Coordinates of C-alpha atoms and ligand atoms in Angstrom, one line a residue:
X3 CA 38.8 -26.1 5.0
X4 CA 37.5 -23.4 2.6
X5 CA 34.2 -24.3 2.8
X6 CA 34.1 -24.4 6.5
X7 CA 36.0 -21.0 6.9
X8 CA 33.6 -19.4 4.3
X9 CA 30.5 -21.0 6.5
X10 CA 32.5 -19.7 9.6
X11 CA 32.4 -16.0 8.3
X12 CA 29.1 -16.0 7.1
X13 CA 28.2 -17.2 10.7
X14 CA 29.8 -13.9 12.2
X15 CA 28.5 -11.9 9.1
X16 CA 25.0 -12.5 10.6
X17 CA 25.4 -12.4 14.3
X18 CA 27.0 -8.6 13.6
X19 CA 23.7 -7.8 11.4
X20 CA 21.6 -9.5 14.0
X21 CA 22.8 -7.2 16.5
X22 CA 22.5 -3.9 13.9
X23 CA 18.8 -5.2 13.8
X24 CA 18.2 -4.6 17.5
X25 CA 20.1 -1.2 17.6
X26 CA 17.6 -0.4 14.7
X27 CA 14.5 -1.4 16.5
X28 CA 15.7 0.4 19.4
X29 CA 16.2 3.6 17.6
X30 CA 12.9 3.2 15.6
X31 CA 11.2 2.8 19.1
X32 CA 13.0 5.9 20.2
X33 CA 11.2 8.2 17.1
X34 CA 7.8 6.5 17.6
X35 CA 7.3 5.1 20.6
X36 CA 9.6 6.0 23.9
X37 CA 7.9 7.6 26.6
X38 CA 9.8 11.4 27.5
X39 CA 10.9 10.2 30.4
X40 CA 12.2 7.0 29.6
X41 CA 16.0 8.8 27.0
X42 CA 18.4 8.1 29.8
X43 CA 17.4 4.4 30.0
X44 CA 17.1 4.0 26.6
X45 CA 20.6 5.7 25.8
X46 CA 22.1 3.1 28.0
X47 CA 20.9 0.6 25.9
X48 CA 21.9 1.8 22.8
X49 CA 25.0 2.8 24.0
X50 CA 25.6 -0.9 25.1
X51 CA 24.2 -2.1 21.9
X52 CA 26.6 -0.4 19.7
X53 CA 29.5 -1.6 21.8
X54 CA 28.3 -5.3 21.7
X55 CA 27.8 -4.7 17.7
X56 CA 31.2 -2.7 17.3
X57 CA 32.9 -5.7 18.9
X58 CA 31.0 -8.5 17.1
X59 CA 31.4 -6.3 13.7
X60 CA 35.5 -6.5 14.6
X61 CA 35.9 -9.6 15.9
X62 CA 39.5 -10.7 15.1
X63 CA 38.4 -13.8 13.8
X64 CA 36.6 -11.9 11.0
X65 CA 40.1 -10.7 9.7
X66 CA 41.5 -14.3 9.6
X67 CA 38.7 -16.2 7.8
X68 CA 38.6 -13.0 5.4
X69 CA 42.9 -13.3 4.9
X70 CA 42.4 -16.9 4.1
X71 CA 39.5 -16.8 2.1
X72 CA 41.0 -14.0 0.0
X73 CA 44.5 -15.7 -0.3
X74 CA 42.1 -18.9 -1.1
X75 CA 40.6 -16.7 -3.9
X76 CA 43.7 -15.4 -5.4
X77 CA 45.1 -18.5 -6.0
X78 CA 42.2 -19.9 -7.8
X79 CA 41.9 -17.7 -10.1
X80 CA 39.1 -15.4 -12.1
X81 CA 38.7 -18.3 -14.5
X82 CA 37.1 -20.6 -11.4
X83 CA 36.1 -17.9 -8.7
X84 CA 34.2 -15.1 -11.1
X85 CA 34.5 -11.4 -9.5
X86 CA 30.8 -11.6 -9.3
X87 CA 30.4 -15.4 -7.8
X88 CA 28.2 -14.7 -4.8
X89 CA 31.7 -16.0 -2.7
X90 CA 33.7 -13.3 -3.7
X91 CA 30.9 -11.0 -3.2
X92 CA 30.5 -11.5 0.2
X93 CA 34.5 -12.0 0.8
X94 CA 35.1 -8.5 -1.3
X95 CA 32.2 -6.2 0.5
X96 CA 33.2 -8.1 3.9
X97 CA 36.8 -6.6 3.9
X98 CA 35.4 -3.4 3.0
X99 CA 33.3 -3.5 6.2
X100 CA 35.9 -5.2 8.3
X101 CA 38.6 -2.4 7.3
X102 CA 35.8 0.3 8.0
X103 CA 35.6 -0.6 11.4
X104 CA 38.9 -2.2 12.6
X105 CA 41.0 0.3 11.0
X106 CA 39.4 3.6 13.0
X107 CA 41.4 3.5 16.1
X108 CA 38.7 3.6 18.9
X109 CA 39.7 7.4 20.8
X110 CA 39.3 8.3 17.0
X111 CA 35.7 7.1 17.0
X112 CA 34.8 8.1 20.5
X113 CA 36.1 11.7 19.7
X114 CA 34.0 11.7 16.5
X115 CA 30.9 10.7 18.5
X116 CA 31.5 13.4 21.1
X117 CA 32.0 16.0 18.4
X118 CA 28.6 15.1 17.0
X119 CA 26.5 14.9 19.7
X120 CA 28.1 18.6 20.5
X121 CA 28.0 20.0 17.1
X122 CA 24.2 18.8 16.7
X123 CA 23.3 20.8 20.3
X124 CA 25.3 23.7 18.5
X125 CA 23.8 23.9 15.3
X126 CA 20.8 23.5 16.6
X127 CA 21.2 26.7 18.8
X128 CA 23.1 28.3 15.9
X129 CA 20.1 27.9 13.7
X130 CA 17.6 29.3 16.4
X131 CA 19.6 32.4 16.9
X132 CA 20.4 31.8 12.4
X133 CA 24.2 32.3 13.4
X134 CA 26.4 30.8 11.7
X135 CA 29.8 32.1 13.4
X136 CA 28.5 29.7 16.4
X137 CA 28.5 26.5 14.6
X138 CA 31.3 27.1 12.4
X139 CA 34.1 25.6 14.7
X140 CA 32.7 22.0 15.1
X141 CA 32.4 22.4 11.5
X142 CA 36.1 22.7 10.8
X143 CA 36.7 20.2 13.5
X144 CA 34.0 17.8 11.3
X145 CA 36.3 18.5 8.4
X146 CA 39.3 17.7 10.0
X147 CA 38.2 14.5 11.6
X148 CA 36.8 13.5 7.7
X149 CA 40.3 13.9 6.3
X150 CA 41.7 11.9 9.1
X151 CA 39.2 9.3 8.9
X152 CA 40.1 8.9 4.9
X153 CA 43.5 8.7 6.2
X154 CA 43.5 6.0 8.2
X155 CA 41.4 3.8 5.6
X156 CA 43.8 4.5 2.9
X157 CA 42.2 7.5 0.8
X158 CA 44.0 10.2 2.6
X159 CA 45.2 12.0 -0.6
X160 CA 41.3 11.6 -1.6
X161 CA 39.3 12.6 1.2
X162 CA 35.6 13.9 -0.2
X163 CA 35.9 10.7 -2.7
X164 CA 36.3 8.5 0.4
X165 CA 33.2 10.6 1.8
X166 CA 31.4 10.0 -1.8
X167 CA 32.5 6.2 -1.7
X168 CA 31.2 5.2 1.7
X169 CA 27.5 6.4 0.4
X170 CA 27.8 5.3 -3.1
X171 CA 30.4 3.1 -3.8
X172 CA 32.1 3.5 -6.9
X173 CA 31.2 7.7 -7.7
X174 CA 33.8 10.3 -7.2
X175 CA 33.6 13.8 -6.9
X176 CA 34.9 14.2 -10.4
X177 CA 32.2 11.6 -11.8
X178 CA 29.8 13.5 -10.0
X179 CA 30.7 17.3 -11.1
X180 CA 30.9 15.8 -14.7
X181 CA 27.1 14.3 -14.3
X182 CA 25.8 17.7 -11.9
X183 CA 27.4 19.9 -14.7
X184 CA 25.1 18.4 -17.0
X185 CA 22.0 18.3 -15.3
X186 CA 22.6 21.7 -13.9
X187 CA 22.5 23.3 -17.4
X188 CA 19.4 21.6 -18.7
X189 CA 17.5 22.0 -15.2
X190 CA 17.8 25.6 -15.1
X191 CA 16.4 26.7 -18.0
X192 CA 13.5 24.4 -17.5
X193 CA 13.0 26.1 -13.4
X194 CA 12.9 29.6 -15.0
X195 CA 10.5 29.2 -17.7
X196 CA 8.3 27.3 -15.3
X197 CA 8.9 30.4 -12.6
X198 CA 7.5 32.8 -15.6
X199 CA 4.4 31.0 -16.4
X200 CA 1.0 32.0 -15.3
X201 CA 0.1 28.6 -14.2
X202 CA 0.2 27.8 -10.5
X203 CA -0.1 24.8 -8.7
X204 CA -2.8 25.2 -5.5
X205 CA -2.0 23.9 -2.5
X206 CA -4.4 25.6 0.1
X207 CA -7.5 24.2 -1.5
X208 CA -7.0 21.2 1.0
X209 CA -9.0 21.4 4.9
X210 CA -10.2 19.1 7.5
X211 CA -8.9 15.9 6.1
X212 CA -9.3 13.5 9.3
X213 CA -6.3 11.8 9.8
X214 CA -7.8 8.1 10.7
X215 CA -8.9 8.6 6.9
X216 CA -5.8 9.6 5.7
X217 CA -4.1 6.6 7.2
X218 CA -6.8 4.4 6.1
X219 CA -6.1 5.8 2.8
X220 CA -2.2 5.4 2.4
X221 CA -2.6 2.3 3.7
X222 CA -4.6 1.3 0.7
X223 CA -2.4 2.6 -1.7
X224 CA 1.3 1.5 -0.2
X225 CA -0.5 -1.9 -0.3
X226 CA -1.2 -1.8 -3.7
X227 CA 2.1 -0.7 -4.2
X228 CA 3.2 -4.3 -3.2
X229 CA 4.0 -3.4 0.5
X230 CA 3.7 -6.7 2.7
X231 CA 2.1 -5.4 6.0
X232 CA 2.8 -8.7 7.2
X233 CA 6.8 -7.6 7.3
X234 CA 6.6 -4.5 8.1
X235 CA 4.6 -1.4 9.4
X236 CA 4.0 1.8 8.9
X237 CA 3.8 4.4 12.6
X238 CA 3.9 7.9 12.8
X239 CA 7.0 10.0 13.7
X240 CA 8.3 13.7 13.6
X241 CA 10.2 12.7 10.8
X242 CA 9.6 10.6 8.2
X243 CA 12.0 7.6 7.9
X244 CA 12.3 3.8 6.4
X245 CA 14.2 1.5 9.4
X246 CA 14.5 -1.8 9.4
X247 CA 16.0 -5.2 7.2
X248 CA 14.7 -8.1 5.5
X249 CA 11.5 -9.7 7.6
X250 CA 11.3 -6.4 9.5
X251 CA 10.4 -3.0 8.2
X252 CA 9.6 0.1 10.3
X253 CA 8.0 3.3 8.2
X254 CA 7.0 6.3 9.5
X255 CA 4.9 9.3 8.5
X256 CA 3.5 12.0 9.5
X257 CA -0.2 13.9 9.5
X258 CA -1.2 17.4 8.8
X259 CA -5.3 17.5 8.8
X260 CA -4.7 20.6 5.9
X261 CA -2.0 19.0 3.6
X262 CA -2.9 15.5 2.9
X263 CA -0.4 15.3 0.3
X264 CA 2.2 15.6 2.4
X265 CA 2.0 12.5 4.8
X266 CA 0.6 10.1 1.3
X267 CA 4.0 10.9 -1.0
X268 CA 5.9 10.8 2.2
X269 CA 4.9 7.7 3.1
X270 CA 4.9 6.7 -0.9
X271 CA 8.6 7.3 -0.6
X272 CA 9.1 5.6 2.3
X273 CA 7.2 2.4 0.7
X274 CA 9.8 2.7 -1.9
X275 CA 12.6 2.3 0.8
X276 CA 10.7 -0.1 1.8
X277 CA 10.0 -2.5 -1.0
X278 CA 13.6 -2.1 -1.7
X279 CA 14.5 -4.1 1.6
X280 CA 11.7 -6.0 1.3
X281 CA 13.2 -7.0 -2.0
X282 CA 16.6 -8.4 -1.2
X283 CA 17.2 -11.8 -1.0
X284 CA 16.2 -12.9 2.5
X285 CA 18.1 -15.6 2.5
X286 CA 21.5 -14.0 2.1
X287 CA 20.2 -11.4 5.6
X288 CA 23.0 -9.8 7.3
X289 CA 25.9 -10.8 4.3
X290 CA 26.2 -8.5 1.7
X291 CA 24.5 -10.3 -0.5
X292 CA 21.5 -9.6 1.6
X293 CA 22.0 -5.7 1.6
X294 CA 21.3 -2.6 -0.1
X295 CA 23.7 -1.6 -3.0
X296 CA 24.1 2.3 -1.1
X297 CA 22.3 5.5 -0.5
X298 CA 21.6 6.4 -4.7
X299 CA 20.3 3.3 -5.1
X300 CA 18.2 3.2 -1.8
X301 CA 17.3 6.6 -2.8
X302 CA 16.2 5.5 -6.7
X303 CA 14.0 3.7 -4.9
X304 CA 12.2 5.1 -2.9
X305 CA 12.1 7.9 -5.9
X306 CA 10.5 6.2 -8.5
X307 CA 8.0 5.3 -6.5
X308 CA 7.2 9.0 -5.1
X309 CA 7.5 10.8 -8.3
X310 CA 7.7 8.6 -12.1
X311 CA 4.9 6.1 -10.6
X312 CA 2.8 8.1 -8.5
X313 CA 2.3 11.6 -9.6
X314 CA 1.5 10.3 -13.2
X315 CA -1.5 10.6 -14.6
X316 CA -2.1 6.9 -14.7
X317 CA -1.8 6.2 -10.9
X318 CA -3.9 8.9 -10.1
X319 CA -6.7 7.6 -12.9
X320 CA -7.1 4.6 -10.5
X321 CA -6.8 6.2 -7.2
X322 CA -8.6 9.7 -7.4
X323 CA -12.2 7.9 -7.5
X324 CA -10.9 6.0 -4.0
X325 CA -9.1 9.3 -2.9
X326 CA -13.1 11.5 -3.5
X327 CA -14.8 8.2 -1.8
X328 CA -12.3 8.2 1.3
X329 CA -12.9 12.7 1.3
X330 CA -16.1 13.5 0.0
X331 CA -16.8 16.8 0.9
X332 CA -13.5 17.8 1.5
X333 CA -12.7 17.2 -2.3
X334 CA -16.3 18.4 -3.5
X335 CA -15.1 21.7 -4.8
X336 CA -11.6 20.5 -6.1
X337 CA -11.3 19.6 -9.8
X338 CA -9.3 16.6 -11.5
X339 CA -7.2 18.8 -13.3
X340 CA -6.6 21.3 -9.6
X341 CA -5.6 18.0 -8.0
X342 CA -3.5 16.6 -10.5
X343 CA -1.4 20.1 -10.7
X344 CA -1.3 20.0 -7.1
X345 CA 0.5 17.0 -6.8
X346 CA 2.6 18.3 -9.0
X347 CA 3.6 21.7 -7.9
X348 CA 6.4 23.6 -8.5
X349 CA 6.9 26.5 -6.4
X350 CA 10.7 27.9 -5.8
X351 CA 11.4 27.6 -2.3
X352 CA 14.9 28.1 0.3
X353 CA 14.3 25.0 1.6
X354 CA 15.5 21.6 0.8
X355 CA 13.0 19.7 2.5
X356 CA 9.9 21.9 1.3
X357 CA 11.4 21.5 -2.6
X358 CA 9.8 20.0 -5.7
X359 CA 11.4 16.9 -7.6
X360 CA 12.5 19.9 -10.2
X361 CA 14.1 22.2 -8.0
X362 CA 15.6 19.4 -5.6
X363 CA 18.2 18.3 -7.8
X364 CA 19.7 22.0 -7.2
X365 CA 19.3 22.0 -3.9
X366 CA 21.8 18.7 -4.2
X367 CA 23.9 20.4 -6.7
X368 CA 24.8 23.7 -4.2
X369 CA 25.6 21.4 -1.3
X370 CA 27.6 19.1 -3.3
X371 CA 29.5 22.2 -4.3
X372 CA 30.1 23.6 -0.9
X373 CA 31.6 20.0 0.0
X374 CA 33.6 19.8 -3.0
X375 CA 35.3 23.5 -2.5
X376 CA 36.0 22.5 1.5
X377 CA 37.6 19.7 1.2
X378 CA 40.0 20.9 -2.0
X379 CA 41.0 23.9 0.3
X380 CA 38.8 26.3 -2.6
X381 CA 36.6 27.3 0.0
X382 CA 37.2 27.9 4.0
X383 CA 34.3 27.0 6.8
X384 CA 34.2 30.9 8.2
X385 CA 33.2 31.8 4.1
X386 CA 30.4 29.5 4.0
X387 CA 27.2 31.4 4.2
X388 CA 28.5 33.9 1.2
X389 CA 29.1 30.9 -0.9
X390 CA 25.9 29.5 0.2
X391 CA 24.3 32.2 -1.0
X392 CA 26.0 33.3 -4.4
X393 CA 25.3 29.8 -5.2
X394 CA 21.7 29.8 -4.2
X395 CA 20.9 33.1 -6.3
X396 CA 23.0 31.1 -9.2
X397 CA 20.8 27.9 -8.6
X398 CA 17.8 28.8 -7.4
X399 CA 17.2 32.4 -8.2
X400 CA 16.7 33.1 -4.6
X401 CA 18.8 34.4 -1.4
X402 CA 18.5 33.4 1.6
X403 CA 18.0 36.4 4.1
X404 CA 19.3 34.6 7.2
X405 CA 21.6 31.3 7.8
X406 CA 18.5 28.9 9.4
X407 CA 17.2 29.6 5.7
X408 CA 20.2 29.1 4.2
X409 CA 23.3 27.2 5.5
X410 CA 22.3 26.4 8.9
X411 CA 19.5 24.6 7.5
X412 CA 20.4 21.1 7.5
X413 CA 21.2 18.6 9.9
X414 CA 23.6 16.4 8.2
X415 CA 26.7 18.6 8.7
X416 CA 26.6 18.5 12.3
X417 CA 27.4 14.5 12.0
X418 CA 29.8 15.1 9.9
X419 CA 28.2 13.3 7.3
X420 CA 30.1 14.9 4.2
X421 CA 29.6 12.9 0.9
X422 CA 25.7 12.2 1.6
X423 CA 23.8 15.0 0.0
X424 CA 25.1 13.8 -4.3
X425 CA 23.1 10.5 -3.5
X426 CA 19.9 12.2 -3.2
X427 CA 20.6 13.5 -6.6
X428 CA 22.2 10.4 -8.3
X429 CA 19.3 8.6 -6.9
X430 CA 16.7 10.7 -8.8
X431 CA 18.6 10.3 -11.8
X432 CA 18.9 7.0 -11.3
X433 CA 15.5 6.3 -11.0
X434 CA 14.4 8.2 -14.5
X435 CA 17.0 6.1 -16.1
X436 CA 15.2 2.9 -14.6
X437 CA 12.0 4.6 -15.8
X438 CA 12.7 4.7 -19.6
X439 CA 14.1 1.5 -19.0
X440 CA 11.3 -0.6 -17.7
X441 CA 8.7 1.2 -19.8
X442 CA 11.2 0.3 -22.7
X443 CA 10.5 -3.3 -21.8
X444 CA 7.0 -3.0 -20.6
X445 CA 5.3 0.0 -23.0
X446 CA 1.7 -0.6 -22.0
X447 CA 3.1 -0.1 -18.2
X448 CA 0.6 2.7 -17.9
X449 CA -2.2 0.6 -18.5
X450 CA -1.5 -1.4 -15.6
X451 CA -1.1 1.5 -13.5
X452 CA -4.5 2.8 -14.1
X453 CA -5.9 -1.0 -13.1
X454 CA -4.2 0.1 -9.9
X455 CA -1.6 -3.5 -10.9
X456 CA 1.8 -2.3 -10.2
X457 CA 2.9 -5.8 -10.1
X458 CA 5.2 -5.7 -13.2
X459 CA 6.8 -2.8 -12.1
X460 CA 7.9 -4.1 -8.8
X461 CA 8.6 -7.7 -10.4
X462 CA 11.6 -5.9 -12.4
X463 CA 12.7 -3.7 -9.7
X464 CA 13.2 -7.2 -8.0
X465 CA 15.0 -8.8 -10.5
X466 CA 17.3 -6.1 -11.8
X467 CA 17.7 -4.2 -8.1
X468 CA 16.5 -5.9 -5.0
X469 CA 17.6 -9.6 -5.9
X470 CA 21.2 -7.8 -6.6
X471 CA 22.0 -7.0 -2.8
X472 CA 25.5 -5.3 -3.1
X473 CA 27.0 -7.4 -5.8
X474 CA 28.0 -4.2 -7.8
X475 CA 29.0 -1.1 -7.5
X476 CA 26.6 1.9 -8.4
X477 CA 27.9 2.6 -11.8
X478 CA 28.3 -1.1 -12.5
X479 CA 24.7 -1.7 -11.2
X480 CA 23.2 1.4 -13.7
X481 CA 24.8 0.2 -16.3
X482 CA 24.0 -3.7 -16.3
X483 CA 20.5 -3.2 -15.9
X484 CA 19.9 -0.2 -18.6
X485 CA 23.0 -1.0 -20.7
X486 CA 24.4 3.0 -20.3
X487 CA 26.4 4.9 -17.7
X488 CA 24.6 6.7 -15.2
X489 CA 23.1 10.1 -17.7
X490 CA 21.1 12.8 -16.2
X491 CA 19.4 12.8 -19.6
X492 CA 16.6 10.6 -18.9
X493 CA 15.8 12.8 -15.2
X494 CA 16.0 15.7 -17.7
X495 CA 13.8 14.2 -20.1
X496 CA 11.2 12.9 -17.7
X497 CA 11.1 16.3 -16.0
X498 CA 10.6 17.7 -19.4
X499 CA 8.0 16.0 -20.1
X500 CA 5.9 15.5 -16.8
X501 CA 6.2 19.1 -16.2
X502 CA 6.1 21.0 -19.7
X503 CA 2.8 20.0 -20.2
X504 CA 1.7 21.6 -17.2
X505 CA 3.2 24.8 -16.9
X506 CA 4.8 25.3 -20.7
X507 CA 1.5 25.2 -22.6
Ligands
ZN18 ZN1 14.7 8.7 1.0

């Protein structure tokens, strides 16, 4: 009974997401929410939670629908079954997932766990005290534990690409260096000639912006944006993040009274996250029709909206007059053209999370190059922090003076979560790609923009991206909807010609 097995599968396809729902609620209550005394009880429930979704997520009757259905599959044929048909969709992403989680022996995914929890508590003190001696054992361990997880699924002569993979599906380490190659000698150039010039973005002309205003304000504009407040909601948090699927999505953001700009394109990128899930077909929830195609294209996302859309000149000819109504005084002595290069700084800094779109990409580029090097054996854990900092002198043009500034700096590590950082990067040069695209098919896109409409916009992102769910792989994806490969040219190109302008004239 195909058609009963099939409906069978989808059946425990959803129950499993159902349950990943909760955990996410759960863990979005956590960050926003849970009183301080209140983390015991709530670990126990996560801790629960994530058993009860580990075991629906491996049910045993999973793996015999999906044997069927795939031997079902093969025996029709690509003339009757397409690769793409939204059946073998579901059956070919559902294995992946399946094999993910029943093929990790459970002491192998209890001892991962225990490592991270320990090697966050250690990296946290490592950075306090900007050591990095203390932190580099549960490092190697993290390494180790990453080659034996590619192992067991298969990739074990392949580790970092089975690190890459998991994120976004499809890339490779040697896909990746080719495209970071590239980018890396256009982007520099452009950094240092933007370094030299006189003009300077200024930041500190910004005081006393109440934050009830602020809110009010963002609120306006992530509605414009095509946000639908009626599923989904934006809270404040120490962090911001995007949490949530389908009918239900949590945003969070954060307010500093003196830097206004910092909580809106925080929470503009988080919108893009956002409208992303809001985006996929609700209908296919909790299969993989119904999910996000990885992290580059999550983080295309939620980048186009942040930087091509909203630091242009167009979005900021329709929201400046609402931006001076909302901040009167606060505004009186700031000029148009003061704002416009504020939200569009670039300023050189140590820090990932403090960087501008221009300088971000090589923050990407030197951690991608650290992974790369450890897991080919080039590089070994206890010579991090002078590679770190030969390559951010190369990059950057700066040195770090202490490890919390340098490689101590980021969290990810201490999860082991190898393979992540490229997707920040392929996702910003996604999203220029997508850029010339749409404004290829919609010139006058601008226009609308400045009418505060970004309806168009968002009607092709839906299409061409959200409607997609996971039915291809990244490069696939690029390449159906803007007919190339995935190019850095069009990130260089935008950057070129956003920032050039500014600071080159
Ligand atoms: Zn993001």
């Amino acid at each position: 009974m195909p058609a009963e097995s099939y409906e069978r599968l989808i059946t425990l396809l959803k129950r499993a997401h159902t349950l990943g729902t909760v955990a996410g609620l759960l863990g979005w209550d956590e960050q926003v929410n849970l009183p301080p005394d209140s983390a015991d009880q709530r670990a126990d429930q996560s801790a629960l939670l994530a058993e009860l979704q580990h075991a629906s997520a491996s049910a045993p009757e999973i793996g015999t629908l999906l044997t069927e259905l795939e031997g079902r599959e093969r025996g029709a044929g690509p003339a009757i079954t397409p690769f793409f048909s939204e059946q073998s969709v579901v059956i070919r992403e559902a294995r992946k997932d399946y094999d993910r989680v029943v093929k990790l022996p459970a002491e192998f995914v209890a001892e991962k766990a225990r490592l991270s929890s320990a090697a966050y508590h250690a990296w946290a003190a490592a950075k306090a005290k900007s050591d990095f001696s203390a932190f580099a054992p549960f490092l190697e361990k993290h390494l180790e534990l990453a080659k034996q997880e590619a192992a067991y699924l298969g990739w074990g002569d392949r580790p970092y690409d089975y690190a890459i993979d998991k994120h976004d599906p499809g890339m490779t380490a040697a896909k990746i260096t080719a495209l970071f190659t590239e980018l890396k000698t256009g982007l520099v150039p452009l950094v240092r000639a933007i370094a030299a010039s006189p003009v300077k973005a200024r930041t500190d002309i910004f005081h006393g912006f109440p934050v009830a205003e602020q809110h009010a304000f963002l609120r306006e504009v992530t509605e414009r944006l095509g946000f639908n407040y009626r599923r989904g909601r934006i809270d404040v948090s120490l962090h911001p993040f995007c949490e949530g699927a389908g009918a239900d999505i949590r945003m969070t953001t954060r307010f500093d009274v003196d830097n206004p700009l910092d909580s809106l394109f925080s929470s503009i990128h988080e919108t893009g996250h956002g409208l992303y899930e809001q985006g996929l077909p609700l209908a296919a929830q909790g299969t993989p029709l119904g999910q996000n195609a990885g992290m580059g294209v999550h983080e295309s996302q939620s980048r186009l909206w942040e930087n091509q859309v909203s630091r242009s000149r167009a979005f900021w000819a329709f929201f400046e007059p609402q931006f001076r109504a909302k901040f009167p005084t606060q505004l009186a002595a700031v000029s148009s053209e003061e704002l416009y290069l504020a939200v569009n700084e670039v300023a050189p800094t140590l820090i990932r999370v403090d960087s501008d779109e221009v300088h971000y990409n090589l923050h990407v580029i030197l951690r991608f190059e650290i992974e790369r090097r450890l897991f080919s054996g080039e590089l070994e854990v206890r010579d991090l922090p002078a590679a770190w900092n030969a390559l951010s002198q190369e990059l950057l043009g700066l040195t770090p003076a202490a490890d919390k500034q340098g490689v101590l700096q980021d969290v990810h590590w201490s999860g082991g979560a190898f393979g992540y950082f490229p997707s920040y990067c392929l996702g910003n040069m996604m999203a220029a790609q997508l850029w010339f695209k749409v404004r290829e098919v919609y010139p006058d896109l601008d226009a609308d923009f400045a009418g505060g409409d970004f309806s168009r916009l968002l009607g092709w992102l839906r299409t061409n991206i959200h409607e997609q769910g996971r039915r291809y792989e990244t490069g696939e994806l690029v390449r159906r909807v803007t007919g190339e490969e995935l190019t850095p040219k069009y990130l260089l190109r935008y950057l070129q010609e956003r920032y050039a302008p500014l600071y080159l004239k």
